[in-house]
XYZ file of C-alpha atoms in Angstrom:
472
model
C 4.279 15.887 -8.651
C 0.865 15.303 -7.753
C -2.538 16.109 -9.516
C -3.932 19.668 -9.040
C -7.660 18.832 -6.519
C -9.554 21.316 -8.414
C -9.846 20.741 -12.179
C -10.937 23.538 -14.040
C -14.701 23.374 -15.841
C -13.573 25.564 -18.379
C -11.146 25.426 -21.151
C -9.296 28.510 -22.132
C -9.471 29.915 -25.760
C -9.935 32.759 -27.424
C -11.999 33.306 -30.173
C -10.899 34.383 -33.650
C -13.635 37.432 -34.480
C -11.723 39.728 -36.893
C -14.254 40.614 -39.467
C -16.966 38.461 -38.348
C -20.197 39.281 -36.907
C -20.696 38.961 -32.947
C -24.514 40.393 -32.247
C -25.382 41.960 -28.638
C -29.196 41.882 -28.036
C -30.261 44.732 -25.809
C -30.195 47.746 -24.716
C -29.339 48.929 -21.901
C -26.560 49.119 -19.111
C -25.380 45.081 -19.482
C -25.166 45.811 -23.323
C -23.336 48.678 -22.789
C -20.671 46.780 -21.304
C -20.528 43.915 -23.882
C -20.535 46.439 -26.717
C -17.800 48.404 -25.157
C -15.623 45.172 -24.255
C -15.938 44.399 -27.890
C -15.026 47.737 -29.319
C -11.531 46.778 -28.329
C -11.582 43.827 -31.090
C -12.112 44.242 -35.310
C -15.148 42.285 -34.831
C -18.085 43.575 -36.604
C -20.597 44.250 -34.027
C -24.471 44.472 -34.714
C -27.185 45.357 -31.893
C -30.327 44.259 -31.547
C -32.522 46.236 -29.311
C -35.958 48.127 -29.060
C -34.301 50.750 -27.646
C -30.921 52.024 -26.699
C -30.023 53.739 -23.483
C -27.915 56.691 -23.832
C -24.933 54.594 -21.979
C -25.462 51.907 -25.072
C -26.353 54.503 -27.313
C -22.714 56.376 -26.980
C -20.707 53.271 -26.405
C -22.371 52.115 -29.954
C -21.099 55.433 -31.836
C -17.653 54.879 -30.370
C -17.306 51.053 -31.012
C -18.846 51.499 -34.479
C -21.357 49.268 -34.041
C -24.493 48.854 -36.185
C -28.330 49.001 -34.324
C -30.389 47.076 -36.921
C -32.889 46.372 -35.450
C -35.553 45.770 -32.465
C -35.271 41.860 -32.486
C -33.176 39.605 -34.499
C -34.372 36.419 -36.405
C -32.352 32.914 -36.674
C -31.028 34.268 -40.181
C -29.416 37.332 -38.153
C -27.651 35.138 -35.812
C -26.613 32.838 -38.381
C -23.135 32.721 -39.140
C -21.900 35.001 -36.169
C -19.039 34.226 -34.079
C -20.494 35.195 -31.013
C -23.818 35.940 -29.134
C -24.364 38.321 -26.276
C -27.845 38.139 -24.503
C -28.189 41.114 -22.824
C -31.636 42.326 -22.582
C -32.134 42.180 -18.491
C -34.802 40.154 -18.746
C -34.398 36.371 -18.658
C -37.231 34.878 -20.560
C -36.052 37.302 -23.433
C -32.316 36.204 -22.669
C -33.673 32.313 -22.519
C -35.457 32.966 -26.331
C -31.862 34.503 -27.446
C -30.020 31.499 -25.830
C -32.662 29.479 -28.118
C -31.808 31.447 -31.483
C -28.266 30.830 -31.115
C -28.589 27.339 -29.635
C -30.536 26.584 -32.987
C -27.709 28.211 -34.919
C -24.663 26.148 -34.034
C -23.838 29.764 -32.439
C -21.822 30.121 -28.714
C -23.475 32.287 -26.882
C -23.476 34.179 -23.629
C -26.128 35.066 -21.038
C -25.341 38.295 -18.926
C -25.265 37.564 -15.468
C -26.461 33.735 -15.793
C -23.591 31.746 -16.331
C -25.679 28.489 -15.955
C -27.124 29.622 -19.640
C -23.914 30.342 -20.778
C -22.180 28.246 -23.511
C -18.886 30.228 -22.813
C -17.713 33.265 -20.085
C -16.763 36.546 -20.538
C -13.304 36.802 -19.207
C -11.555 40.181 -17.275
C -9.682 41.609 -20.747
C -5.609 42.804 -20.128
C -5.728 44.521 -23.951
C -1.666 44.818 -25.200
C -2.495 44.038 -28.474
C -1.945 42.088 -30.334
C -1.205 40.190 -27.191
C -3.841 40.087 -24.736
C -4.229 38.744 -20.820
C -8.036 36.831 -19.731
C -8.990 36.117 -16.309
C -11.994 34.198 -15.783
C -13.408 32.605 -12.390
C -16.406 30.472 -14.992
C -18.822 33.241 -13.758
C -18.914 32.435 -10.079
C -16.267 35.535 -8.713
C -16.512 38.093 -11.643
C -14.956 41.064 -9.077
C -12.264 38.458 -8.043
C -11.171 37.986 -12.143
C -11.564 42.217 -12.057
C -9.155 42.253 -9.336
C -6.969 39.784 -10.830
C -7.060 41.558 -13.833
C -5.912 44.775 -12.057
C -3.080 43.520 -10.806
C -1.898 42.191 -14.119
C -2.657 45.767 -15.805
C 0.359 46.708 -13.683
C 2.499 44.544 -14.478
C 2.040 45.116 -18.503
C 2.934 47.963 -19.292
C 1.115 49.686 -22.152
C 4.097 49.530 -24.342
C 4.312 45.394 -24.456
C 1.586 45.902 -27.079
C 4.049 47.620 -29.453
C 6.708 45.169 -28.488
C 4.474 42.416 -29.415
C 3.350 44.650 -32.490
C 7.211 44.700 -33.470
C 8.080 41.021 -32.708
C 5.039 40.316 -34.986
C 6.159 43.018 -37.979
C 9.803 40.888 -37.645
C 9.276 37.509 -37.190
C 9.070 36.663 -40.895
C 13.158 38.225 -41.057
C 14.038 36.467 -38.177
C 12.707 32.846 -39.049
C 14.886 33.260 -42.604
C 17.882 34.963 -40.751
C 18.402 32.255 -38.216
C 18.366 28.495 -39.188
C 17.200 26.492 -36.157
C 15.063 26.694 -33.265
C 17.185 27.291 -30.749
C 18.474 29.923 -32.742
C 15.406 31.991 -32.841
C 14.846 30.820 -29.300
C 17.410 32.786 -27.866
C 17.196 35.782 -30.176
C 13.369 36.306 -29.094
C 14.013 35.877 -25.415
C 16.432 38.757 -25.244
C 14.473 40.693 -27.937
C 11.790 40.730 -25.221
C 14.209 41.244 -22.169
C 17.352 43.426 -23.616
C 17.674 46.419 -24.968
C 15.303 46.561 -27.661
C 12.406 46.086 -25.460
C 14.052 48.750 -22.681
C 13.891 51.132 -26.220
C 10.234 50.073 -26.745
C 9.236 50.719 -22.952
C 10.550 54.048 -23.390
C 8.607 55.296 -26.558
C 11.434 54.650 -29.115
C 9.906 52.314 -31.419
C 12.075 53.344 -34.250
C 15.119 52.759 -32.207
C 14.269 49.658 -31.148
C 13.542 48.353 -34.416
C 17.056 49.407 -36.056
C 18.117 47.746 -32.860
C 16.271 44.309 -34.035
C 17.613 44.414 -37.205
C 21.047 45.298 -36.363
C 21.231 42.761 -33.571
C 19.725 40.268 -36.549
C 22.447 40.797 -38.896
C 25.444 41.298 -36.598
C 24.855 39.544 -33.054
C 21.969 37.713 -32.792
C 22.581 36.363 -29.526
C 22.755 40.221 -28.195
C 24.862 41.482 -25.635
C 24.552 41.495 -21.779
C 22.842 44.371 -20.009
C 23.027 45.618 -16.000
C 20.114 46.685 -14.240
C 20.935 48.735 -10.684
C 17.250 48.188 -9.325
C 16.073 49.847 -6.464
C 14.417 47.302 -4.070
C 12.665 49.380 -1.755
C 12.956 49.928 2.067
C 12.047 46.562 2.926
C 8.379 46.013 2.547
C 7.995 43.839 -0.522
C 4.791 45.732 -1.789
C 7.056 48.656 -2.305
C 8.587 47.510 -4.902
C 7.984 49.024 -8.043
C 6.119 47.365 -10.790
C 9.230 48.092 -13.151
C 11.337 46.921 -10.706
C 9.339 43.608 -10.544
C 9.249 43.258 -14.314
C 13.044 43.930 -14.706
C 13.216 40.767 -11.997
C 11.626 38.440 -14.244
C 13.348 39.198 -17.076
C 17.119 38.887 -14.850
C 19.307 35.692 -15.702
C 21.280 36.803 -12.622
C 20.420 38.779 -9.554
C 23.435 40.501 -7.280
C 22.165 41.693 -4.244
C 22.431 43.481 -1.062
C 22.199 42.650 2.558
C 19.660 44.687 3.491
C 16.772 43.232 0.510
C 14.716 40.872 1.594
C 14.632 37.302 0.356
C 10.776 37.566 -0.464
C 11.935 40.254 -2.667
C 14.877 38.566 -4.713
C 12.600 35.821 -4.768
C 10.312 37.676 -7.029
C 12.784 37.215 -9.923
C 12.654 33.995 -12.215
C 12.722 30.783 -10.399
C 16.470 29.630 -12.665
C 17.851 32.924 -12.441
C 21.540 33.154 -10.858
C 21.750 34.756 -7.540
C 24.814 36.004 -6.277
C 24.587 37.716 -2.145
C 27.651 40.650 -2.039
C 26.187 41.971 1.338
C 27.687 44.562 2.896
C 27.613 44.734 6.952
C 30.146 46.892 9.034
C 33.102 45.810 9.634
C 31.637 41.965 7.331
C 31.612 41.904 3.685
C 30.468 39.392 1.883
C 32.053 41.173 -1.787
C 33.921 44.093 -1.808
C 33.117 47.113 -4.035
C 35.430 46.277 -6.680
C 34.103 42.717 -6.840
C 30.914 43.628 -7.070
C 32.312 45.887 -10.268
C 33.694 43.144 -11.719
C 31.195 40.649 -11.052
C 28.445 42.782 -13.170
C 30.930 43.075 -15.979
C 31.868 39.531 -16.127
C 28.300 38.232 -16.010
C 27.433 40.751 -18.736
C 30.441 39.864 -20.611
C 28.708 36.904 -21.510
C 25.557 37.840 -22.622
C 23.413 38.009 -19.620
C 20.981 40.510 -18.536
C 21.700 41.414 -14.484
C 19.953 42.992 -12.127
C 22.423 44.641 -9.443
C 19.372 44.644 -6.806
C 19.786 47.443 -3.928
C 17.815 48.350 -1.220
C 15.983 51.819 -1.408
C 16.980 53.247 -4.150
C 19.965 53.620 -5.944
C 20.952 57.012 -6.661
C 20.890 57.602 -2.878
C 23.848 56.351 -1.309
C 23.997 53.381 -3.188
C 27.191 53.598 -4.949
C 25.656 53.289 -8.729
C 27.587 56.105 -9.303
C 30.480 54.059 -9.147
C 28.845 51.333 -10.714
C 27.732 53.264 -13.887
C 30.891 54.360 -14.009
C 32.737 50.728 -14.700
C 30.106 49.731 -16.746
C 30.183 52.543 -19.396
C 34.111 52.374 -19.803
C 33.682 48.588 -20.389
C 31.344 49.147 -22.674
C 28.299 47.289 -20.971
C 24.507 49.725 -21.857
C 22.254 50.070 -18.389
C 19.846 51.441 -16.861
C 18.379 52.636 -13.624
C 15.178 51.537 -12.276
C 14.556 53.591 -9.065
C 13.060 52.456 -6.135
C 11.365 53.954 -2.993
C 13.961 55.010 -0.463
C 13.906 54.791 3.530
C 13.344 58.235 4.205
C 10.073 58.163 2.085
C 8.942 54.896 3.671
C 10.281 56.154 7.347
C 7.969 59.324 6.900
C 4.480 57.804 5.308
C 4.299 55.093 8.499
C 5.085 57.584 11.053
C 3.205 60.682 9.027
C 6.022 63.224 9.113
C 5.797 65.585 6.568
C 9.389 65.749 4.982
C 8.432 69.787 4.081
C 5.920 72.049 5.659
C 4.944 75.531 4.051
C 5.329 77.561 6.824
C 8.589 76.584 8.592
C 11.051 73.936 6.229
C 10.757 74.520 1.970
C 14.228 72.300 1.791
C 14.976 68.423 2.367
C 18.715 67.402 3.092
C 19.457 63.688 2.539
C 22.587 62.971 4.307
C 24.942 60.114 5.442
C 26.434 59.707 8.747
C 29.968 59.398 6.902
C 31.679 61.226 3.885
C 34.129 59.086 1.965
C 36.468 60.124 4.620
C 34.891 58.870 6.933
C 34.125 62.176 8.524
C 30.622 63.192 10.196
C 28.186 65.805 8.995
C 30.574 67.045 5.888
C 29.090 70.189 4.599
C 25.181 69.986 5.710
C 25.331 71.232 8.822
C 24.463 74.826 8.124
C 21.631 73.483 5.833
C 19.819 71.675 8.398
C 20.441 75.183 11.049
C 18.481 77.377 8.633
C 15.563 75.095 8.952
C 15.947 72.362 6.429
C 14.660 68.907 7.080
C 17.398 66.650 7.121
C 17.283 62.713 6.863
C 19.874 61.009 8.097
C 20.640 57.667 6.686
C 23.010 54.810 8.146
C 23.524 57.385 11.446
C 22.864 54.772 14.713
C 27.096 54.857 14.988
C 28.025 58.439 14.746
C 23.943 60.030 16.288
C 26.590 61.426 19.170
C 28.480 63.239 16.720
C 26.209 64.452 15.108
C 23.701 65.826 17.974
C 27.370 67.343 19.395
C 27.960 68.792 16.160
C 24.804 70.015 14.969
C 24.154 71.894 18.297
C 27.649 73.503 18.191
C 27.254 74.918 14.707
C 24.143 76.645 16.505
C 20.930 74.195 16.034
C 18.957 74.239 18.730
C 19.316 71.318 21.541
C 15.241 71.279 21.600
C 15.116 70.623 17.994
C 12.523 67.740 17.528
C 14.291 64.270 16.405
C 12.914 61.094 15.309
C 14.746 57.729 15.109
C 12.836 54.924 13.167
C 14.259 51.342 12.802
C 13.008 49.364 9.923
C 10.462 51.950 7.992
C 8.287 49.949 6.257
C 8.778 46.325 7.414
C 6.591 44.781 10.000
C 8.794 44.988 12.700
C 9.655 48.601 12.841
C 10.202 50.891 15.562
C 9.907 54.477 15.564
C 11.032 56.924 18.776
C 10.894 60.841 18.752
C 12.623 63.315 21.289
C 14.910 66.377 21.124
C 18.566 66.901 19.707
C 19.947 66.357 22.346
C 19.105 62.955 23.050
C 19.944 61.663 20.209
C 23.277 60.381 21.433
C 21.202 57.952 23.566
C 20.535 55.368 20.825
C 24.371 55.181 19.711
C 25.219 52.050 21.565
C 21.526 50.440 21.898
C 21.840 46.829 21.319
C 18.173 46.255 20.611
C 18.396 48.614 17.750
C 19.562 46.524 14.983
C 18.027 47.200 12.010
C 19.234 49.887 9.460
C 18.047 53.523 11.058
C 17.164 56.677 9.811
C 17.322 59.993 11.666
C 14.673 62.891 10.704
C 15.910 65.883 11.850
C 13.819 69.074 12.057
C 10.404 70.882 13.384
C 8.737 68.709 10.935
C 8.742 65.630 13.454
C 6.319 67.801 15.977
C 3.639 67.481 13.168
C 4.255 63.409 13.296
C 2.046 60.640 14.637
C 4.553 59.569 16.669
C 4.529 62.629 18.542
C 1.115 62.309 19.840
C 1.946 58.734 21.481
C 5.739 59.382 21.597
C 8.216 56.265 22.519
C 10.483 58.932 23.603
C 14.557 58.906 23.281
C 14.998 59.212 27.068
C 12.526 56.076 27.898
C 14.636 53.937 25.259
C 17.731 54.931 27.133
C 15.940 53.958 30.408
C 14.541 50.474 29.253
């Protein structure tokens, strides 16, 4: 592999500042900011300043800082850990930079990273383990942004799983002999069910979990995740969802996810395509079943990725099913489904005050096989009804909804593809609907919103209507 071209003019540490002084000279809005980043640490923090703003003032009280003083002297900065000039003014910043210089002391100068012996990074706080972004002063909203998009990704809660990895690692280095040992037990201490317990507010749990794992099965058992992948668009997913990727040693997944999606899990993990097309499957139902068992079975932690969601005709019901009679724990991670997606791009309200209080999500087939089983008189009295995996049977049910008494003007919109760039969206009445049943171009997975709703659209303001499809 060839060199990285940019080289970094920084390197990366963090500073030890439990119980040790770091000083902040100044008063005012840049101080507040330093004093504030550092009442997130045990450091003990001591302000120099002629005056304190109220911003500095407040953020002092709550960091429990100490204001000795108008100016410090070399013997004040003696000994710290840290420096923060922060005064606003740059020939008193420069004399600061001096002091410490003098000292053998790093210090910082807000807002001139040329006088800077070290940057102040963008903080992710999970402590005790903690996340720093720095751009060496030159993009400080770039390392904020950066840092926002990490927040999301840790939850709060991987604080007290770090917290309880910390509390146990003294048992676990005596319980288990070798590296690899304590390799293993760690990385599904921070991936299996202890940390699911952990994410969900059941520290306690979690712990007998850790200690019973310790003493009985230290290499843990496996554990199924049914993960909703979204409608398509990859920034759908949810940030759980994207976590509970990275942590997968294999990924099963469906047809209709995309492959920037299932590439978002870890680069070695396993992964296993059971697609499911009509009338084409790449894995039957019961395969799938007893592929998530098997893999399980030997101690890995699976993701059973679907698209949308999958409590909504996904079959986890089934899935759940096998996996608690063979004994296999789980858990759900829902995602976004089509009709959601399908709604927001086209701006459909699913439920308007005035004239539909009920949503109906429906299939286009029962297990029979049968068309509009039991929803029918649901959607009549003025429910809005979303119709998923309907392109094939749309003739039966326009026929069927209009002869259990729906009106034939009732407003209909077909979109193709909600969410992903290239999606399609048409609107028209009832009884058009049949028109897109045999459409060749439309061959992405559809959805059908039935119901007044779709006259309060976008779409219906610059309509692709259902009778200029059947034209084209």
């Amino acid at each position: 592999m060839s060199a990285p071209t940019r080289k970094l003019n920084v390197f990366p540490a963090f500073h030890k500042v439990a119980g040790r002084r770091v000083v902040v000279v100044g008063g005012g809005s840049e101080a507040a900011a330093k004093i504030r980043l550092l009442g997130e640490t045990s450091a003990e923090i001591v302000v120099y300043a002629k005056a304190l703003g109220k911003e500095a003032g407040a953020d002092l009280i709550a960091a429990g800082a100490e204001w000795r003083g108008p100016w410090p002297v070399a013997a004040d900065i003696a000994g710290a850990a840290l420096v923060f000039a922060a005064t606003g003014e740059e020939e008193l910043d420069r004399e600061i930079r001096s002091l410490a210089q003098q000292a053998g002391v790093p210090v910082n100068v807000v807002d001139r990273p040329e006088l800077c012996d070290f940057y102040t990074p963008a903080i992710v706080n999970r402590a005790p383990l903690s996340v720093a972004v720095c751009s060496e002063g030159v993009a400080p909203v770039l390392a904020r942004h950066v840092r926002a998009r990490i927040e999301g990704l840790l939850a709060p809660s991987f604080g007290d799983l770090a917290g309880l990895a910390e509390r146990l690692r003294g048992r676990v280095t005596r319980a288990l002999g070798t590296v690899a040992e304590r390799r293993r037990y760690w990385a599904r201490f921070f991936s299996g069910a202890i940390a699911e317990k952990v994410f969900a507010g059941r520290i306690a749990d979690a712990e007998a979990e850790a200690l019973r794992t310790l003493e009985i099965d230290p290499q843990f058992k496996g554990h199924v995740s049914l993960v909703g992948a979204g409608p398509g668009a990859e920034d759908l997913l949810t940030l759980r969802a994207q976590r509970t990727l990275q942590e997968a040693d294999v990924i099963i997944y469906d047809r209709l996810v995309p492959e920037a999606v299932v590439a978002m899990g870890r680069r070695d993990a396993h992964r296993i395509y059971v697609g499911k097309a009509k009338g084409a499957h790449a894995a039957s139902q019961d395969e799938i079943n007893s592929l998530m068992v098997r893999e399980a079975l030997k101690g890995h932690r699976v993701v059973r990725l679907k698209s949308g969601d999958p409590l909504i005709f996904g079959r986890a019901g089934e899935e759940m099913a096998v996996l608690r009679s063979a004994g296999i724990s789980f858990d759900v991670v829902p995602g976004i489904t089509a009709a959601f997606a399908a709604a927001a791009e086209t701006e459909i309200p699913l439920t308007l005050r005035d004239s539909s209080s009920a949503l109906v999500f429906a299939t286009g087939h029962d297990a029979d096989g049968e068309t509009l089983p039991g929803w029918a008189g649901l959607a009549i009295s003025g429910a809005t009804v979303a119709v998923y995996m309907g392109r094939t049977v749309a003739a039966k049910v326009a026929r069927q909804l209009v002869a259990a008494g729906m009106a034939a003007s009732t407003p209909v919109a077909v979109i193709e593809n909600a969410s992903r760039t290239d999606h399609r969206a048409y609107v028209g009445r009832l009884d058009e609907l049949a028109q897109i049943a045999d459409r060749p171009e439309l061959i992405g997975p559809i959805l059908i919103i039935v119901g007044d709703v779709v006259s309060a659209g976008a779409i219906a303001a610059t309509p692709v209507s259902l009778s200029e499809l059947a034209a084209a």
